[in-house]
Each structure stands twice: as C-alpha cells, then as structure tokens.
PDB file of C-alpha atoms in Angstrom:
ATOM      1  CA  UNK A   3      -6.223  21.275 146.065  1.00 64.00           C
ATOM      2  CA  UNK A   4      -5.638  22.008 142.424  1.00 78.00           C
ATOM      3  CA  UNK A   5      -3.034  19.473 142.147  1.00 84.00           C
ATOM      4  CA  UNK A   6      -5.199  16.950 144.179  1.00 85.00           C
ATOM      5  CA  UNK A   7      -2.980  17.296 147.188  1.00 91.00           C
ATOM      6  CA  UNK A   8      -4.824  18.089 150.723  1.00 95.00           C
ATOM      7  CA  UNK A   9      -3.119  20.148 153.302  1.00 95.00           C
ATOM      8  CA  UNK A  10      -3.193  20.346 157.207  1.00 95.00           C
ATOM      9  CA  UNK A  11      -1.711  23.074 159.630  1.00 96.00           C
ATOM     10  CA  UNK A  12      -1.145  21.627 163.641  1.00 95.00           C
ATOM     11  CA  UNK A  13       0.658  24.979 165.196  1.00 92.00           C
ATOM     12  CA  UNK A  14       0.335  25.941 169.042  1.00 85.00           C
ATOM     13  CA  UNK A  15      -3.462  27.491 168.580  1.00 84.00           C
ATOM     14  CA  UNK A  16      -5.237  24.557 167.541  1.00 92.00           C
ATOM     15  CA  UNK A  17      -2.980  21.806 169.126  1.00 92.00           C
ATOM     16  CA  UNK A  18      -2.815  23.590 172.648  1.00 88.00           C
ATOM     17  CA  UNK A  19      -6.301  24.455 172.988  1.00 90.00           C
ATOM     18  CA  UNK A  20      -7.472  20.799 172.522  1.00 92.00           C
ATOM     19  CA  UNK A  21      -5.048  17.913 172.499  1.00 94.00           C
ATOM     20  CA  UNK A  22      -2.630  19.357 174.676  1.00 94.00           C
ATOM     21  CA  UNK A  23      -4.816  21.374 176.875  1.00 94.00           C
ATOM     22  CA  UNK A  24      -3.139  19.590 180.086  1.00 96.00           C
ATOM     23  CA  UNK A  25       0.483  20.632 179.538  1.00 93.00           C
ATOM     24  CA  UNK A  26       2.282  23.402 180.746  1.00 86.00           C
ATOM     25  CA  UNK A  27       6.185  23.882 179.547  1.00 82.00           C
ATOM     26  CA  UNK A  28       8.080  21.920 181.905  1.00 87.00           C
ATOM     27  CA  UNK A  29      10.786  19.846 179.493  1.00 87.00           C
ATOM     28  CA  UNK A  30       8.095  16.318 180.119  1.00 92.00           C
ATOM     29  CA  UNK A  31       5.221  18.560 179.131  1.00 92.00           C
ATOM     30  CA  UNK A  32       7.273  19.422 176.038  1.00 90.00           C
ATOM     31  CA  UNK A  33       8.237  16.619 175.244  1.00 93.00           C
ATOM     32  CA  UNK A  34       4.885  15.028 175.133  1.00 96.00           C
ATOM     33  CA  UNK A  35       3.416  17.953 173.373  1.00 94.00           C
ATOM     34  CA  UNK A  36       5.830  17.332 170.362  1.00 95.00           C
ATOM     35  CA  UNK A  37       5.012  13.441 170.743  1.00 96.00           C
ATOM     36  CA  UNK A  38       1.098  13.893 170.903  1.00 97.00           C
ATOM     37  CA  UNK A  39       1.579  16.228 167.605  1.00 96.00           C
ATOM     38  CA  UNK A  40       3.533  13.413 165.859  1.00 97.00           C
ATOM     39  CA  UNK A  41       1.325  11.008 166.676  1.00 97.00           C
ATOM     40  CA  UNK A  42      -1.420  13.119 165.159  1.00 97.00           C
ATOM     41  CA  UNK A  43       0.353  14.220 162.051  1.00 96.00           C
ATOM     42  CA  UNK A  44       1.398  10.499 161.498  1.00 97.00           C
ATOM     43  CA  UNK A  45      -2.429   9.707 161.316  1.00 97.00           C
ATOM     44  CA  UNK A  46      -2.578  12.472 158.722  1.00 97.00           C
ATOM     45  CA  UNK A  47       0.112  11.701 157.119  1.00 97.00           C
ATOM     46  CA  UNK A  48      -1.156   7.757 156.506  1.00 96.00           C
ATOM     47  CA  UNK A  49      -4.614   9.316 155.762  1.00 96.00           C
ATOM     48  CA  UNK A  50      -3.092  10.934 152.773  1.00 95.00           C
ATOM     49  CA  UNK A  51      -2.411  14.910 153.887  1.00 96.00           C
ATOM     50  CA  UNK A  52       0.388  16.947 153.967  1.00 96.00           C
ATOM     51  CA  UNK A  53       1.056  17.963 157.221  1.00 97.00           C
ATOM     52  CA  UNK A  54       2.900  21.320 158.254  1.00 96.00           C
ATOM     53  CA  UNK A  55       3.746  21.698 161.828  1.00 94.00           C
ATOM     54  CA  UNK A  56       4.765  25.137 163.525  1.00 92.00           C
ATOM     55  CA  UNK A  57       6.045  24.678 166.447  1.00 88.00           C
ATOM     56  CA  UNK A  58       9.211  25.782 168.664  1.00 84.00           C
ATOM     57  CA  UNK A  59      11.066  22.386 168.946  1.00 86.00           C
ATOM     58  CA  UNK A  60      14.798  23.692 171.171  1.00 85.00           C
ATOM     59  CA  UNK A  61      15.469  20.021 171.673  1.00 89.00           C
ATOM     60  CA  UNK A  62      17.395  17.455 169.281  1.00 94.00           C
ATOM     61  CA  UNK A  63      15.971  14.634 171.313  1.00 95.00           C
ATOM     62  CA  UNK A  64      12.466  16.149 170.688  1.00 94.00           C
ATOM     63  CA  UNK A  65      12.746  16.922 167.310  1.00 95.00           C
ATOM     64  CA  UNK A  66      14.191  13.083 166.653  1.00 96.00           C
ATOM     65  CA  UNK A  67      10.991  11.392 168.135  1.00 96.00           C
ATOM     66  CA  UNK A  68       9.042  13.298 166.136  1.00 96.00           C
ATOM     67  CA  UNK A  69      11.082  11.952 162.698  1.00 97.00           C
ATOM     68  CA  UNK A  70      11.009   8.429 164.558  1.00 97.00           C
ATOM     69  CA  UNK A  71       7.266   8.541 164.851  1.00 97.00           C
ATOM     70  CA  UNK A  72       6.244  10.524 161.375  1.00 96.00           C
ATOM     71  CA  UNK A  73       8.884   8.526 159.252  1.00 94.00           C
ATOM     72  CA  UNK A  74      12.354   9.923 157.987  1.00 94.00           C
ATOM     73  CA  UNK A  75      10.572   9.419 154.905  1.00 94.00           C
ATOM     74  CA  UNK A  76       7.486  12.073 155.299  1.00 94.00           C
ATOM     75  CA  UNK A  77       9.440  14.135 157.719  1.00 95.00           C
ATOM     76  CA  UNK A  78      11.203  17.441 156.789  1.00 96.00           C
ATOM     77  CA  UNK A  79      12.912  19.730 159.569  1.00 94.00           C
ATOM     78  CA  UNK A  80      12.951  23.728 158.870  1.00 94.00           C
ATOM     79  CA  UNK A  81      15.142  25.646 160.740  1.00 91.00           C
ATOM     80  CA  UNK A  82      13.815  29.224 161.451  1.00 91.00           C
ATOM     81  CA  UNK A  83      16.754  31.356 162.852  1.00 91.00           C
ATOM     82  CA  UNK A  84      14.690  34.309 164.387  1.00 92.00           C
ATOM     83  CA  UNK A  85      16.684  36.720 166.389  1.00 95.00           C
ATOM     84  CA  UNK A  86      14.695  36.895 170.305  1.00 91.00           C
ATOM     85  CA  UNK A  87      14.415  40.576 169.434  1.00 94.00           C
ATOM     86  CA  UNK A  88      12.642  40.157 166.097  1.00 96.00           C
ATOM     87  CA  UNK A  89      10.359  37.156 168.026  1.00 92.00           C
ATOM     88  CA  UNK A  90       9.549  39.485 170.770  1.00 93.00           C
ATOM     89  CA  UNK A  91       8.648  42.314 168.085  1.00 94.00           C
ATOM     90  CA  UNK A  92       6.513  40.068 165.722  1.00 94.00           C
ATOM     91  CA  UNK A  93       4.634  38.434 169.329  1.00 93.00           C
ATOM     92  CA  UNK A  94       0.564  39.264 168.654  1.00 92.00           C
ATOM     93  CA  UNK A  95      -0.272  37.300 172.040  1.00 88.00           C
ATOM     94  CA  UNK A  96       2.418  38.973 173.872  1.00 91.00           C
ATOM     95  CA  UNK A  97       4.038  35.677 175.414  1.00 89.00           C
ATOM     96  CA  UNK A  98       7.395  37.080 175.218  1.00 90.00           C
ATOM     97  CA  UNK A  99       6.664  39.588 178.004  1.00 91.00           C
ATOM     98  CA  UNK A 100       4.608  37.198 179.669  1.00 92.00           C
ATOM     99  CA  UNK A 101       7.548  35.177 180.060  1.00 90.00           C
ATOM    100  CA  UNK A 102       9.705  37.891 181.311  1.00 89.00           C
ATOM    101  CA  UNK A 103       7.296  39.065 184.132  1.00 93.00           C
ATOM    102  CA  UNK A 104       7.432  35.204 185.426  1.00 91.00           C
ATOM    103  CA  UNK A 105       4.205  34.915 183.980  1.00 90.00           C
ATOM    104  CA  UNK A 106       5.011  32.042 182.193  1.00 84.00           C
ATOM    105  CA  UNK A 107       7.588  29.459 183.365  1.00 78.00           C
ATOM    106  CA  UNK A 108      10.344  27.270 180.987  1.00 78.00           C
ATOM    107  CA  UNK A 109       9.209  29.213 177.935  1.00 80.00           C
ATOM    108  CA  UNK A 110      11.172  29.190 174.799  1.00 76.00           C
TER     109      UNK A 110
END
C-alpha cells in the first residue's frame, strides 16, 4: 500500500466457499475451478491489483489456461515442492485424512 500497489489473495477458503461452491474434485470440476479463478483474477488484474493465487494446480493443461486467460504477461507460476508427509503434517482442516478414509474423492 506504501508503494501505491493494492494486493488480492483468491486461495481455496474464499474461492470455494462462494464462486466455486458447486464443484467437487472430479478432473472437470478442477478444471473449471482453476478457470473460474482466472477469470476472476484477470478482472483484478485489469482493475489494477496484484493478484496471488494459492491453489494446488497437478495439471499442465490447467495451469496453461490459467496463463492463457490471465496473460503470460501478468502471470507467474511458483512451484511449491512439499513432501505429502510434510502436507499431511502442516493440514489445520485435516483434508489429508479425510481423503484417506474415502471421505473425500480425487483429492490432491
């Protein structure tokens, strides 16, 4: 703010919760959860924000729309190599052992 420069966070807590309410994890629900948050960043973006997304992304083909739709120009990939056992440690909403107990299905 100092520097005049606005920020926005879109991670899985306020993206799933509202916009993407309707999709599960199936690889179409995926897919359009990563192009519904491009979509929305794009509008940031144009509006004038920096926009950092967290969110896990396994797919190239996913990951491309997203640069297609945001702009190779305002779009940055970070790659986060967690090991699973670190993920599972660090999980606050315990999803990880959701998953495992079939709880929930195509997680990643």
């Amino acid at each position: 703010v100092e520097r005049g420069r606005h920020t926005y966070l879109l991670d899985g807590d306020n993206v799933r919760m509202g916009l993407c309410r309707d999709l599960g994890f199936s690889d179409a629900d995926r897919e359009e959860n990563i192009r519904r948050i491009a979509e929305l960043g794009r509008l940031f973006v144009d509006a004038g924000l920096i926009v950092i997304t967290a969110f896990i992304s396994p797919f190239r083909a996913d990951r491309d729309l997203a640069r297609s739709i945001i702009g190779d120009d305002a779009f940055i990939e970070v790659f986060v190599d967690t090991p699973l056992a670190e993920c599972e440690r660090r999980d606050p909403k315990g999803l990880y052992g959701k998953a495992r107990a079939g709880l929930i299905k195509n997680f990643t």
